Amino acid sequence: NTNSENYIYQISRAFSDYKVIITTRPQYLDVEKLDIRKKHIILQHFDASQRREWIECYKKTGILEYEKTGIEYILDGKNEEIDSICDTPMVMYMIVAGGINEEAKHNPWLLYHQIFYKELSDTEYNSMFPNCEGIYSHDIGKYREQLYRLSAEIAYSMFCSGNTKLFLTSEEISDIVDKLYIKDIKIIEILQHCYALCNYWKSNDKGVVEFYHNNIRDFFLCEKIFYEFNVMYQKCETLSVQEMITFITEKIYDLFRYMQFPGKVLEFLYLCAKYYYEHDNRMKFPFKEYEKKYLPHFFSDMLQYGGVNYYERKSGENVYDNMINVLTNTVRIFRSILEPYMSEDDYIKWYNDVNYINRTSILKNNFKEIFNSLSSSIYYEVISLTSKANFNNLDLSEADLRRIDFLGANLIKTNLEGANLIEANLHGADLHEADLIEGNLRGANLILADLQEVHLFRADLREADLGDVVLREADLSKADLRKAKLSGADLREADLREADLREAD
């Protein structure tokens, strides 16, 4: 984002004899402020006033009791999600006419689930309710499970293209139906021709279909992930530990090597797991993982081989990109689905033998790529991939960890010697006896961190915030603490010989 304007100016100069077409979402580029000769069009979504106007028009048709919850949801000015969900008339119609319940107002995953699973396959305006004798006017209502699964497979097909292809032809959809191995000819016919009826696709005159909104695509990708892991975990109940490791690592590689999940997918994963947690659903894989702890076993194996090992022999694909995608997606899935189950004192255990992980070096050399420092905004909550994790005794010496978010992480005795932790968030992290010799912590947030007996010899702590931090017996000799905030810090018996404390608070 930070360099996008520079790129535009460079392209404009380098190709001055050409007309350049630029498309962008507003958060990446302020087109109106670009100081180049241009013509531009801005496509606007419905704003709050237009939503109110639409609701007033809808009310004139008569409001049924079950529609009131949807209207309240659309008019909720305090809900930040409304702008991204209720941005077109079609979506607002689905929400109101679908009759969402009170719980769905507070959980976008449930909102989408009610619209696409329950409401659009069992609604009067689609003539899908049976009559008093149980006979449907249209058979489609009987097959919503298959239709719902098909939409998830279509979203996954787009994911496999790296989301570079956001439409599918009818022939491609037929191929997906074939891969579902359905034997009933009637169901196959329905799926090949009726997918749009269930989940609202838009079709152009060339016979291709695409999701009405990227959020809907990401929602169905979340459903695909849940479906696959539910099947995996059910099978794991009959496997030995070694069989489970081989089975899951191969399956994850085959499924998720194509690209890294968009942030919206993580949001849906979290909200789906949260719903199952609140409803005490013990049949889904998040509960089984929290109970059985499969993750440290197969993720340790991935960290030895990069998540790729012998599978790469089957293709000429980019080994490094696949490795990063597989490891990163695994972290993103499990960090998202475990969050609702974790208490304040819980830590995620990512691997079993830290010495074994340190010897392979894959995690150390790719830590920031795998545990991406960018936090995911999860519906009013922020979940960092590195928070609530147990990294004690891990070797991260010399690692590039700039701006990484170790909020509340266990970093006891972790080797961070010479690591670049500029502006890192270590708020509440446990760094007891950690090695930060010559570490660069300039501008880092160390509020409420436990730094007892930590080694900070020659560390750069300029402008770092150490307010109320416990530094008892810490080695701060020759550390650079210029402009550091030390108000309220416990420095009893700390070694401050030759430390630079100019302008420190």
Short mmCIF file of C-alpha atoms in Angstrom, two decimals:
data_model
loop_
_atom_site.label_atom_id
_atom_site.label_comp_id
_atom_site.label_asym_id
_atom_site.label_seq_id
_atom_site.Cartn_x
_atom_site.Cartn_y
_atom_site.Cartn_z
CA ASN A 1 0.00 0.00 0.00
CA THR A 2 2.70 2.48 0.99
CA ASN A 3 4.40 2.41 -2.43
CA SER A 4 1.31 2.23 -4.64
CA GLU A 5 1.26 5.95 -5.50
CA ASN A 6 4.96 5.84 -6.44
CA TYR A 7 4.29 2.92 -8.78
CA ILE A 8 1.49 4.85 -10.47
CA TYR A 9 3.70 7.90 -11.01
CA GLN A 10 6.54 5.77 -12.37
CA ILE A 11 4.23 3.92 -14.75
CA SER A 12 2.69 7.21 -15.92
CA ARG A 13 6.13 8.61 -16.78
CA ALA A 14 7.55 5.42 -18.30
CA PHE A 15 4.49 4.83 -20.52
CA SER A 16 3.53 8.42 -21.29
CA ASP A 17 2.41 7.52 -24.82
CA TYR A 18 -0.06 4.94 -23.56
CA LYS A 19 -3.39 5.04 -21.76
CA VAL A 20 -3.18 3.15 -18.46
CA ILE A 21 -6.20 1.55 -16.79
CA ILE A 22 -5.98 1.26 -13.00
CA THR A 23 -8.50 -0.54 -10.82
CA THR A 24 -8.28 -0.34 -7.05
CA ARG A 25 -10.22 -0.67 -3.85
CA PRO A 26 -10.38 2.62 -1.91
CA GLN A 27 -8.19 1.47 1.00
CA TYR A 28 -5.22 1.02 -1.35
CA LEU A 29 -5.27 4.20 -3.36
CA ASP A 30 -6.96 7.62 -3.10
CA VAL A 31 -7.64 8.14 -6.80
CA GLU A 32 -8.97 11.67 -6.41
CA LYS A 33 -5.70 12.84 -4.85
CA LEU A 34 -3.43 11.33 -7.53
CA ASP A 35 -1.55 14.20 -9.18
CA ILE A 36 -1.66 12.86 -12.73
CA ARG A 37 -3.84 13.57 -15.74
CA LYS A 38 -6.72 11.13 -15.40
CA LYS A 39 -10.36 10.29 -15.70
CA HIS A 40 -11.88 8.15 -12.99
CA ILE A 41 -15.05 6.40 -11.94
CA ILE A 42 -15.81 5.49 -8.32
CA LEU A 43 -18.34 2.70 -7.70
CA GLN A 44 -20.12 3.39 -4.41
CA HIS A 45 -21.93 0.95 -2.16
CA PHE A 46 -25.10 1.88 -0.33
CA ASP A 47 -24.40 4.18 2.60
CA ALA A 48 -26.49 4.55 5.78
CA SER A 49 -28.92 7.07 4.25
CA GLN A 50 -29.52 4.89 1.18
CA ARG A 51 -30.13 1.88 3.41
CA ARG A 52 -32.72 3.85 5.37
CA GLU A 53 -34.37 4.93 2.11
CA TRP A 54 -34.49 1.32 0.91
CA ILE A 55 -36.05 0.19 4.20
CA GLU A 56 -38.75 2.88 3.96
CA CYS A 57 -39.63 1.65 0.47
CA TYR A 58 -39.72 -1.93 1.73
CA LYS A 59 -42.01 -1.02 4.63
CA LYS A 60 -44.62 0.25 2.19
CA THR A 61 -45.10 -3.34 0.99
CA GLY A 62 -46.07 -4.37 4.52
CA ILE A 63 -43.78 -5.75 7.22
CA LEU A 64 -44.24 -9.24 8.62
CA GLU A 65 -43.22 -9.99 12.20
CA TYR A 66 -40.29 -12.25 11.27
CA GLU A 67 -38.83 -9.52 9.03
CA LYS A 68 -38.35 -6.99 11.83
CA THR A 69 -35.07 -8.49 13.08
CA GLY A 70 -33.49 -8.10 9.64
CA ILE A 71 -34.64 -4.47 9.42
CA GLU A 72 -33.18 -3.72 12.86
CA TYR A 73 -29.89 -5.28 11.75
CA ILE A 74 -29.64 -3.16 8.59
CA LEU A 75 -30.41 0.05 10.49
CA ASP A 76 -27.89 -0.64 13.29
CA GLY A 77 -25.53 2.34 12.92
CA LYS A 78 -23.15 1.05 15.62
CA ASN A 79 -22.30 -2.19 13.81
CA GLU A 80 -19.17 -1.63 11.70
CA GLU A 81 -19.87 -4.76 9.63
CA ILE A 82 -23.08 -3.33 8.16
CA ASP A 83 -21.20 -1.28 5.56
CA SER A 84 -19.49 -4.34 4.10
CA ILE A 85 -22.50 -6.68 4.28
CA CYS A 86 -25.56 -4.50 3.56
CA ASP A 87 -24.08 -2.69 0.59
CA THR A 88 -26.57 -3.62 -2.16
CA PRO A 89 -30.35 -4.04 -2.45
CA MET A 90 -30.12 -7.77 -3.16
CA VAL A 91 -28.26 -8.54 0.06
CA MET A 92 -30.66 -6.41 2.11
CA TYR A 93 -33.61 -8.21 0.56
CA MET A 94 -32.10 -11.60 1.45
CA ILE A 95 -31.54 -10.48 5.06
CA VAL A 96 -35.04 -9.04 5.58
CA ALA A 97 -37.10 -11.55 3.60
CA GLY A 98 -34.99 -14.41 4.93
CA GLY A 99 -36.04 -13.63 8.50
CA ILE A 100 -32.67 -13.80 10.27
CA ASN A 101 -32.81 -14.36 14.02
CA GLU A 102 -31.39 -12.25 16.84
CA GLU A 103 -28.23 -14.33 17.20
CA ALA A 104 -27.32 -13.85 13.52
CA LYS A 105 -27.28 -10.08 14.04
CA HIS A 106 -24.10 -10.52 16.09
CA ASN A 107 -22.35 -13.22 14.08
CA PRO A 108 -21.76 -12.69 10.31
CA TRP A 109 -20.94 -16.38 9.79
CA LEU A 110 -24.33 -17.37 11.20
CA LEU A 111 -25.99 -14.61 9.17
CA TYR A 112 -24.56 -16.02 5.93
CA HIS A 113 -25.33 -19.58 7.04
CA GLN A 114 -28.97 -18.73 7.67
CA ILE A 115 -29.28 -16.98 4.31
CA PHE A 116 -27.51 -19.55 2.15
CA TYR A 117 -28.29 -22.79 3.94
CA LYS A 118 -31.64 -22.33 5.61
CA GLU A 119 -33.53 -19.45 4.07
CA LEU A 120 -32.75 -19.62 0.36
CA SER A 121 -33.56 -23.29 0.18
CA ASP A 122 -36.71 -23.22 2.34
CA THR A 123 -38.59 -20.04 1.50
CA GLU A 124 -42.10 -19.32 0.35
CA TYR A 125 -40.96 -16.89 -2.32
CA ASN A 126 -38.98 -19.70 -3.95
CA SER A 127 -42.00 -22.04 -3.63
CA MET A 128 -40.02 -24.63 -1.72
CA PHE A 129 -42.30 -25.34 1.24
CA PRO A 130 -44.21 -28.61 0.88
CA ASN A 131 -47.99 -28.52 0.87
CA CYS A 132 -50.11 -30.10 3.60
CA GLU A 133 -49.47 -33.51 2.06
CA GLY A 134 -45.69 -33.04 2.16
CA ILE A 135 -45.30 -32.65 -1.60
CA TYR A 136 -42.86 -30.00 -2.82
CA SER A 137 -43.75 -27.76 -5.74
CA HIS A 138 -40.04 -27.88 -6.61
CA ASP A 139 -37.64 -30.69 -5.73
CA ILE A 140 -34.78 -28.30 -4.99
CA GLY A 141 -35.64 -28.05 -1.28
CA LYS A 142 -34.74 -31.69 -0.79
CA TYR A 143 -31.16 -31.22 -1.97
CA ARG A 144 -29.88 -28.26 -0.03
CA GLU A 145 -27.06 -30.30 1.54
CA GLN A 146 -25.64 -31.10 -1.89
CA LEU A 147 -26.22 -27.57 -3.20
CA TYR A 148 -24.51 -26.07 -0.18
CA ARG A 149 -21.55 -28.42 -0.60
CA LEU A 150 -21.34 -27.55 -4.29
CA SER A 151 -21.06 -23.83 -3.51
CA ALA A 152 -18.20 -24.62 -1.12
CA GLU A 153 -16.46 -26.62 -3.86
CA ILE A 154 -16.91 -23.77 -6.34
CA ALA A 155 -15.32 -21.31 -3.87
CA TYR A 156 -12.47 -23.80 -3.34
CA SER A 157 -11.93 -24.08 -7.10
CA MET A 158 -11.41 -20.31 -7.19
CA PHE A 159 -8.97 -20.60 -4.26
CA CYS A 160 -6.96 -23.16 -6.24
CA SER A 161 -6.45 -20.55 -8.95
CA GLY A 162 -5.01 -18.18 -6.33
CA ASN A 163 -8.31 -16.27 -6.61
CA THR A 164 -7.13 -15.05 -9.99
CA LYS A 165 -10.15 -16.63 -11.64
CA LEU A 166 -13.33 -15.42 -9.97
CA PHE A 167 -15.84 -17.02 -12.32
CA LEU A 168 -16.54 -20.53 -13.59
CA THR A 169 -18.16 -21.85 -16.73
CA SER A 170 -20.99 -24.38 -16.67
CA GLU A 171 -18.52 -27.00 -17.97
CA GLU A 172 -16.20 -26.38 -15.00
CA ILE A 173 -19.13 -26.71 -12.61
CA SER A 174 -20.06 -30.02 -14.25
CA ASP A 175 -16.48 -31.21 -13.62
CA ILE A 176 -16.82 -30.29 -9.94
CA VAL A 177 -20.11 -32.20 -9.72
CA ASP A 178 -18.40 -35.25 -11.26
CA LYS A 179 -15.69 -35.13 -8.59
CA LEU A 180 -18.33 -35.30 -5.85
CA TYR A 181 -18.93 -38.93 -6.91
CA ILE A 182 -22.72 -38.72 -6.69
CA LYS A 183 -24.43 -41.82 -8.08
CA ASP A 184 -28.01 -40.54 -8.28
CA ILE A 185 -28.50 -39.20 -11.84
CA LYS A 186 -31.37 -36.97 -10.73
CA ILE A 187 -29.23 -35.21 -8.10
CA ILE A 188 -26.41 -34.76 -10.65
CA GLU A 189 -28.85 -33.09 -13.05
CA ILE A 190 -30.11 -30.77 -10.31
CA LEU A 191 -26.61 -29.75 -9.21
CA GLN A 192 -25.47 -29.04 -12.75
CA HIS A 193 -28.34 -26.66 -13.41
CA CYS A 194 -29.70 -25.34 -10.11
CA TYR A 195 -26.67 -24.13 -8.11
CA ALA A 196 -27.58 -20.48 -8.75
CA LEU A 197 -31.02 -20.90 -7.22
CA CYS A 198 -29.61 -21.83 -3.83
CA ASN A 199 -26.80 -19.36 -3.38
CA TYR A 200 -27.51 -16.48 -5.75
CA TRP A 201 -24.94 -16.20 -8.47
CA LYS A 202 -24.93 -13.63 -11.21
CA SER A 203 -24.50 -14.81 -14.78
CA ASN A 204 -23.42 -12.87 -17.85
CA ASP A 205 -24.45 -13.47 -21.43
CA LYS A 206 -21.40 -15.67 -22.09
CA GLY A 207 -22.54 -18.36 -19.69
CA VAL A 208 -20.11 -17.82 -16.81
CA VAL A 209 -21.16 -17.45 -13.19
CA GLU A 210 -19.51 -15.69 -10.28
CA PHE A 211 -20.30 -15.05 -6.63
CA TYR A 212 -22.34 -11.94 -6.00
CA HIS A 213 -19.74 -10.71 -3.48
CA ASN A 214 -16.21 -11.79 -2.48
CA ASN A 215 -17.42 -12.17 1.11
CA ILE A 216 -19.81 -14.90 -0.04
CA ARG A 217 -16.94 -16.70 -1.78
CA ASP A 218 -14.80 -16.46 1.39
CA PHE A 219 -17.71 -17.69 3.50
CA PHE A 220 -18.04 -20.82 1.36
CA LEU A 221 -14.28 -21.38 1.46
CA CYS A 222 -14.61 -21.40 5.25
CA GLU A 223 -17.33 -24.04 4.90
CA LYS A 224 -15.04 -26.12 2.67
CA ILE A 225 -12.28 -25.96 5.31
CA PHE A 226 -14.68 -27.05 8.05
CA TYR A 227 -16.03 -29.88 5.93
CA GLU A 228 -12.56 -31.25 5.15
CA PHE A 229 -11.27 -31.03 8.72
CA ASN A 230 -14.43 -32.59 10.15
CA VAL A 231 -13.86 -35.57 7.84
CA MET A 232 -10.14 -35.69 8.70
CA TYR A 233 -10.69 -35.66 12.44
CA GLN A 234 -13.37 -38.29 12.24
CA LYS A 235 -10.99 -40.58 10.38
CA CYS A 236 -8.15 -39.84 12.83
CA GLU A 237 -10.12 -41.54 15.59
CA THR A 238 -9.28 -44.88 13.96
CA LEU A 239 -5.60 -44.15 13.19
CA SER A 240 -2.38 -44.48 15.16
CA VAL A 241 -0.43 -41.29 15.90
CA GLN A 242 2.01 -41.86 13.05
CA GLU A 243 -0.79 -42.71 10.62
CA MET A 244 -2.64 -39.57 11.73
CA ILE A 245 0.45 -37.40 11.12
CA THR A 246 0.99 -38.77 7.62
CA PHE A 247 -2.68 -38.55 6.73
CA ILE A 248 -3.25 -34.96 7.90
CA THR A 249 0.01 -33.50 6.56
CA GLU A 250 -0.61 -35.01 3.12
CA LYS A 251 -4.23 -33.87 3.12
CA ILE A 252 -3.41 -30.29 4.18
CA TYR A 253 -0.70 -30.07 1.54
CA ASP A 254 -3.00 -31.30 -1.21
CA LEU A 255 -5.78 -28.92 -0.18
CA PHE A 256 -4.16 -25.66 0.88
CA ARG A 257 -0.87 -25.12 -0.95
CA TYR A 258 -2.26 -22.76 -3.61
CA MET A 259 -2.31 -19.41 -1.79
CA GLN A 260 -2.65 -17.90 1.68
CA PHE A 261 -6.19 -17.50 2.98
CA PRO A 262 -7.69 -14.00 2.76
CA GLY A 263 -8.35 -12.31 6.10
CA LYS A 264 -12.12 -12.63 5.66
CA VAL A 265 -11.83 -16.42 5.60
CA LEU A 266 -10.10 -16.31 9.00
CA GLU A 267 -12.92 -14.18 10.35
CA PHE A 268 -15.52 -16.71 9.22
CA LEU A 269 -13.43 -19.59 10.67
CA TYR A 270 -13.31 -17.87 14.04
CA LEU A 271 -17.01 -16.97 14.06
CA CYS A 272 -18.03 -20.47 13.01
CA ALA A 273 -15.92 -22.03 15.78
CA LYS A 274 -17.31 -19.47 18.22
CA TYR A 275 -20.87 -20.47 17.29
CA TYR A 276 -20.12 -24.18 17.82
CA TYR A 277 -18.37 -23.39 21.12
CA GLU A 278 -21.33 -21.38 22.41
CA HIS A 279 -23.71 -24.18 21.40
CA ASP A 280 -21.49 -26.88 22.93
CA ASN A 281 -21.17 -28.76 19.64
CA ARG A 282 -18.62 -31.49 20.33
CA MET A 283 -18.92 -33.18 16.96
CA LYS A 284 -17.03 -30.48 15.00
CA PHE A 285 -13.26 -30.49 14.69
CA PRO A 286 -12.48 -27.36 16.83
CA PHE A 287 -13.69 -29.11 19.97
CA LYS A 288 -11.92 -32.35 19.02
CA GLU A 289 -8.65 -30.49 18.48
CA TYR A 290 -8.95 -28.63 21.79
CA GLU A 291 -9.63 -31.94 23.54
CA LYS A 292 -7.24 -34.30 21.73
CA LYS A 293 -4.35 -31.94 20.75
CA TYR A 294 -3.45 -33.41 17.36
CA LEU A 295 -1.90 -30.13 16.21
CA PRO A 296 1.58 -30.41 17.87
CA HIS A 297 2.09 -33.83 16.31
CA PHE A 298 1.43 -33.06 12.65
CA PHE A 299 2.67 -29.46 12.73
CA SER A 300 6.01 -30.69 14.14
CA ASP A 301 6.25 -32.97 11.13
CA MET A 302 5.45 -30.05 8.82
CA LEU A 303 8.16 -27.94 10.43
CA GLN A 304 10.71 -30.67 9.74
CA TYR A 305 9.89 -30.94 6.04
CA GLY A 306 8.27 -27.56 5.42
CA GLY A 307 4.89 -29.19 4.98
CA VAL A 308 5.89 -30.52 1.56
CA ASN A 309 8.41 -33.42 1.89
CA TYR A 310 7.80 -36.25 -0.55
CA TYR A 311 4.64 -34.81 -2.09
CA GLU A 312 6.68 -32.38 -4.18
CA ARG A 313 8.01 -35.24 -6.29
CA LYS A 314 4.63 -35.39 -7.94
CA SER A 315 4.88 -31.97 -9.57
CA GLY A 316 7.18 -29.20 -10.65
CA GLU A 317 5.49 -26.59 -8.47
CA ASN A 318 7.34 -23.88 -6.55
CA VAL A 319 8.54 -25.69 -3.43
CA TYR A 320 9.18 -22.60 -1.30
CA ASP A 321 5.86 -20.90 -2.09
CA ASN A 322 3.98 -24.12 -1.40
CA MET A 323 5.83 -24.58 1.88
CA ILE A 324 4.97 -21.09 3.09
CA ASN A 325 1.34 -21.41 1.99
CA VAL A 326 0.86 -24.78 3.70
CA LEU A 327 2.50 -23.74 6.98
CA THR A 328 0.87 -20.32 7.07
CA ASN A 329 -2.60 -21.66 6.28
CA THR A 330 -2.25 -24.31 8.98
CA VAL A 331 -1.35 -21.63 11.54
CA ARG A 332 -4.22 -19.40 10.40
CA ILE A 333 -6.80 -22.19 10.57
CA PHE A 334 -5.87 -23.41 14.04
CA ARG A 335 -5.23 -19.99 15.57
CA SER A 336 -8.70 -18.91 14.43
CA ILE A 337 -10.68 -21.98 15.49
CA LEU A 338 -8.97 -22.41 18.90
CA GLU A 339 -9.48 -18.82 20.04
CA PRO A 340 -13.06 -19.29 21.35
CA TYR A 341 -12.00 -22.31 23.41
CA MET A 342 -8.97 -20.73 25.10
CA SER A 343 -9.01 -19.31 28.61
CA GLU A 344 -6.81 -16.38 29.62
CA ASP A 345 -4.07 -18.72 30.83
CA ASP A 346 -4.14 -21.10 27.84
CA TYR A 347 -1.30 -21.33 25.35
CA ILE A 348 -1.33 -22.99 21.93
CA LYS A 349 1.30 -25.70 21.70
CA TRP A 350 2.47 -25.73 18.09
CA TYR A 351 5.11 -28.48 18.35
CA ASN A 352 6.34 -31.16 20.74
CA ASP A 353 10.17 -31.18 20.88
CA VAL A 354 11.64 -27.66 20.70
CA ASN A 355 15.19 -28.99 20.30
CA TYR A 356 14.07 -30.97 17.29
CA ILE A 357 12.40 -27.84 15.81
CA ASN A 358 15.53 -25.76 16.45
CA ARG A 359 17.68 -28.27 14.57
CA THR A 360 15.54 -28.11 11.42
CA SER A 361 15.69 -24.25 11.26
CA ILE A 362 12.61 -24.03 9.01
CA LEU A 363 10.63 -22.21 11.68
CA LYS A 364 13.48 -19.88 12.61
CA ASN A 365 14.25 -18.95 9.01
CA ASN A 366 10.61 -18.42 8.04
CA PHE A 367 9.01 -17.42 11.33
CA LYS A 368 7.65 -14.08 10.18
CA GLU A 369 6.32 -15.60 6.94
CA ILE A 370 4.56 -18.42 8.77
CA PHE A 371 3.31 -16.48 11.80
CA ASN A 372 2.48 -13.41 9.76
CA SER A 373 2.85 -10.31 11.91
CA LEU A 374 -0.30 -8.79 10.43
CA SER A 375 -3.11 -9.35 12.90
CA SER A 376 -6.52 -10.38 11.65
CA SER A 377 -9.43 -8.17 12.55
CA ILE A 378 -12.05 -10.65 13.69
CA TYR A 379 -15.36 -8.84 14.10
CA TYR A 380 -14.42 -6.29 16.74
CA GLU A 381 -11.65 -8.53 18.09
CA VAL A 382 -8.03 -8.63 16.98
CA ILE A 383 -6.34 -12.02 16.90
CA SER A 384 -2.60 -12.13 16.37
CA LEU A 385 -1.24 -15.39 14.99
CA THR A 386 1.68 -15.28 17.46
CA SER A 387 -0.37 -14.43 20.56
CA LYS A 388 -1.29 -17.03 23.20
CA ALA A 389 1.46 -19.29 21.86
CA ASN A 390 4.13 -21.31 23.62
CA PHE A 391 7.50 -20.47 22.07
CA ASN A 392 9.66 -21.10 25.12
CA ASN A 393 13.26 -22.21 24.41
CA LEU A 394 12.78 -21.59 20.69
CA ASP A 395 15.83 -20.36 18.77
CA LEU A 396 14.90 -17.08 17.02
CA SER A 397 18.35 -15.51 17.18
CA GLU A 398 19.02 -12.91 14.44
CA ALA A 399 15.43 -13.33 13.19
CA ASP A 400 13.56 -10.48 11.51
CA LEU A 401 10.61 -9.94 13.86
CA ARG A 402 9.86 -6.29 13.19
CA ARG A 403 6.38 -5.23 14.36
CA ILE A 404 5.47 -8.81 15.21
CA ASP A 405 2.67 -9.27 17.74
CA PHE A 406 3.74 -11.52 20.63
CA LEU A 407 0.82 -10.35 22.79
CA GLY A 408 0.70 -12.59 25.87
CA ALA A 409 3.04 -15.18 24.33
CA ASN A 410 5.20 -17.59 26.34
CA LEU A 411 8.80 -16.69 25.46
CA ILE A 412 10.50 -18.11 28.56
CA LYS A 413 14.19 -18.81 27.85
CA THR A 414 13.61 -18.05 24.15
CA ASN A 415 16.80 -17.20 22.25
CA LEU A 416 16.22 -13.76 20.70
CA GLU A 417 19.88 -12.73 20.62
CA GLY A 418 20.41 -10.12 17.92
CA ALA A 419 16.77 -10.36 16.80
CA ASN A 420 15.15 -7.38 15.13
CA LEU A 421 12.14 -6.56 17.31
CA ILE A 422 11.65 -2.94 16.27
CA GLU A 423 8.14 -1.80 17.32
CA ALA A 424 7.23 -5.37 18.26
CA ASN A 425 4.23 -5.87 20.56
CA LEU A 426 5.41 -7.85 23.60
CA HIS A 427 2.59 -6.62 25.83
CA GLY A 428 2.06 -9.16 28.61
CA ALA A 429 4.58 -11.61 27.13
CA ASP A 430 6.53 -13.87 29.49
CA LEU A 431 10.23 -13.31 28.70
CA HIS A 432 11.60 -14.79 31.92
CA GLU A 433 15.30 -15.65 31.35
CA ALA A 434 14.98 -14.90 27.62
CA ASP A 435 18.16 -14.01 25.74
CA LEU A 436 17.84 -10.56 24.15
CA ILE A 437 21.54 -9.75 24.00
CA GLU A 438 22.11 -7.08 21.34
CA GLY A 439 18.46 -7.34 20.36
CA ASN A 440 16.88 -4.34 18.65
CA LEU A 441 13.76 -3.45 20.64
CA ARG A 442 13.53 0.17 19.58
CA GLY A 443 9.96 1.39 20.08
CA ALA A 444 8.79 -2.03 21.31
CA ASN A 445 5.77 -2.38 23.60
CA LEU A 446 6.88 -4.25 26.73
CA ILE A 447 4.05 -3.15 29.02
CA LEU A 448 3.20 -5.84 31.61
CA ALA A 449 5.83 -8.17 30.13
CA ASP A 450 7.73 -10.40 32.57
CA LEU A 451 11.44 -9.60 32.05
CA GLN A 452 12.82 -11.15 35.22
CA GLU A 453 16.41 -12.32 34.73
CA VAL A 454 16.24 -11.42 31.04
CA HIS A 455 19.54 -10.79 29.23
CA LEU A 456 19.52 -7.35 27.58
CA PHE A 457 23.25 -6.73 27.31
CA ARG A 458 23.84 -4.09 24.59
CA ALA A 459 20.16 -4.24 23.64
CA ASP A 460 18.68 -1.22 21.88
CA LEU A 461 15.64 -0.13 23.91
CA ARG A 462 15.35 3.43 22.65
CA GLU A 463 11.77 4.70 22.89
CA ALA A 464 10.60 1.29 24.13
CA ASP A 465 7.72 1.27 26.61
CA LEU A 466 8.73 -0.63 29.77
CA GLY A 467 6.13 0.90 32.07
CA ASP A 468 5.27 -1.33 35.07
CA VAL A 469 7.55 -4.07 33.72
CA VAL A 470 9.23 -6.50 36.13
CA LEU A 471 12.99 -6.27 35.43
CA ARG A 472 14.25 -7.77 38.67
CA GLU A 473 17.77 -9.18 38.26
CA ALA A 474 17.70 -8.35 34.53
CA ASP A 475 21.00 -7.69 32.75
CA LEU A 476 20.68 -4.21 31.22
CA SER A 477 24.40 -3.47 31.15
CA LYS A 478 25.43 -1.31 28.18
CA ALA A 479 21.82 -1.27 26.99
CA ASP A 480 20.63 1.82 25.10
CA LEU A 481 17.59 3.13 27.02
CA ARG A 482 17.45 6.65 25.61
CA LYS A 483 13.89 8.02 25.76
CA ALA A 484 12.66 4.66 27.06
CA LYS A 485 9.57 4.73 29.30
CA LEU A 486 10.45 3.15 32.63
CA SER A 487 7.80 4.73 34.85
CA GLY A 488 6.65 2.14 37.38
CA ALA A 489 9.14 -0.51 36.24
CA ASP A 490 10.55 -2.84 38.90
CA LEU A 491 14.36 -2.57 38.52
CA ARG A 492 15.41 -4.13 41.84
CA GLU A 493 18.82 -5.81 41.53
CA ALA A 494 18.90 -5.14 37.76
CA ASP A 495 22.36 -4.61 36.26
CA LEU A 496 22.41 -1.10 34.71
CA ARG A 497 26.17 -0.64 34.40
CA GLU A 498 27.10 1.64 31.50
CA ALA A 499 23.46 1.72 30.33
CA ASP A 500 22.51 4.89 28.44
CA LEU A 501 19.49 6.37 30.22
CA ARG A 502 19.47 9.86 28.69
CA GLU A 503 15.97 11.38 28.56
CA ALA A 504 14.48 8.13 29.84
CA ASP A 505 11.27 8.46 31.86
#
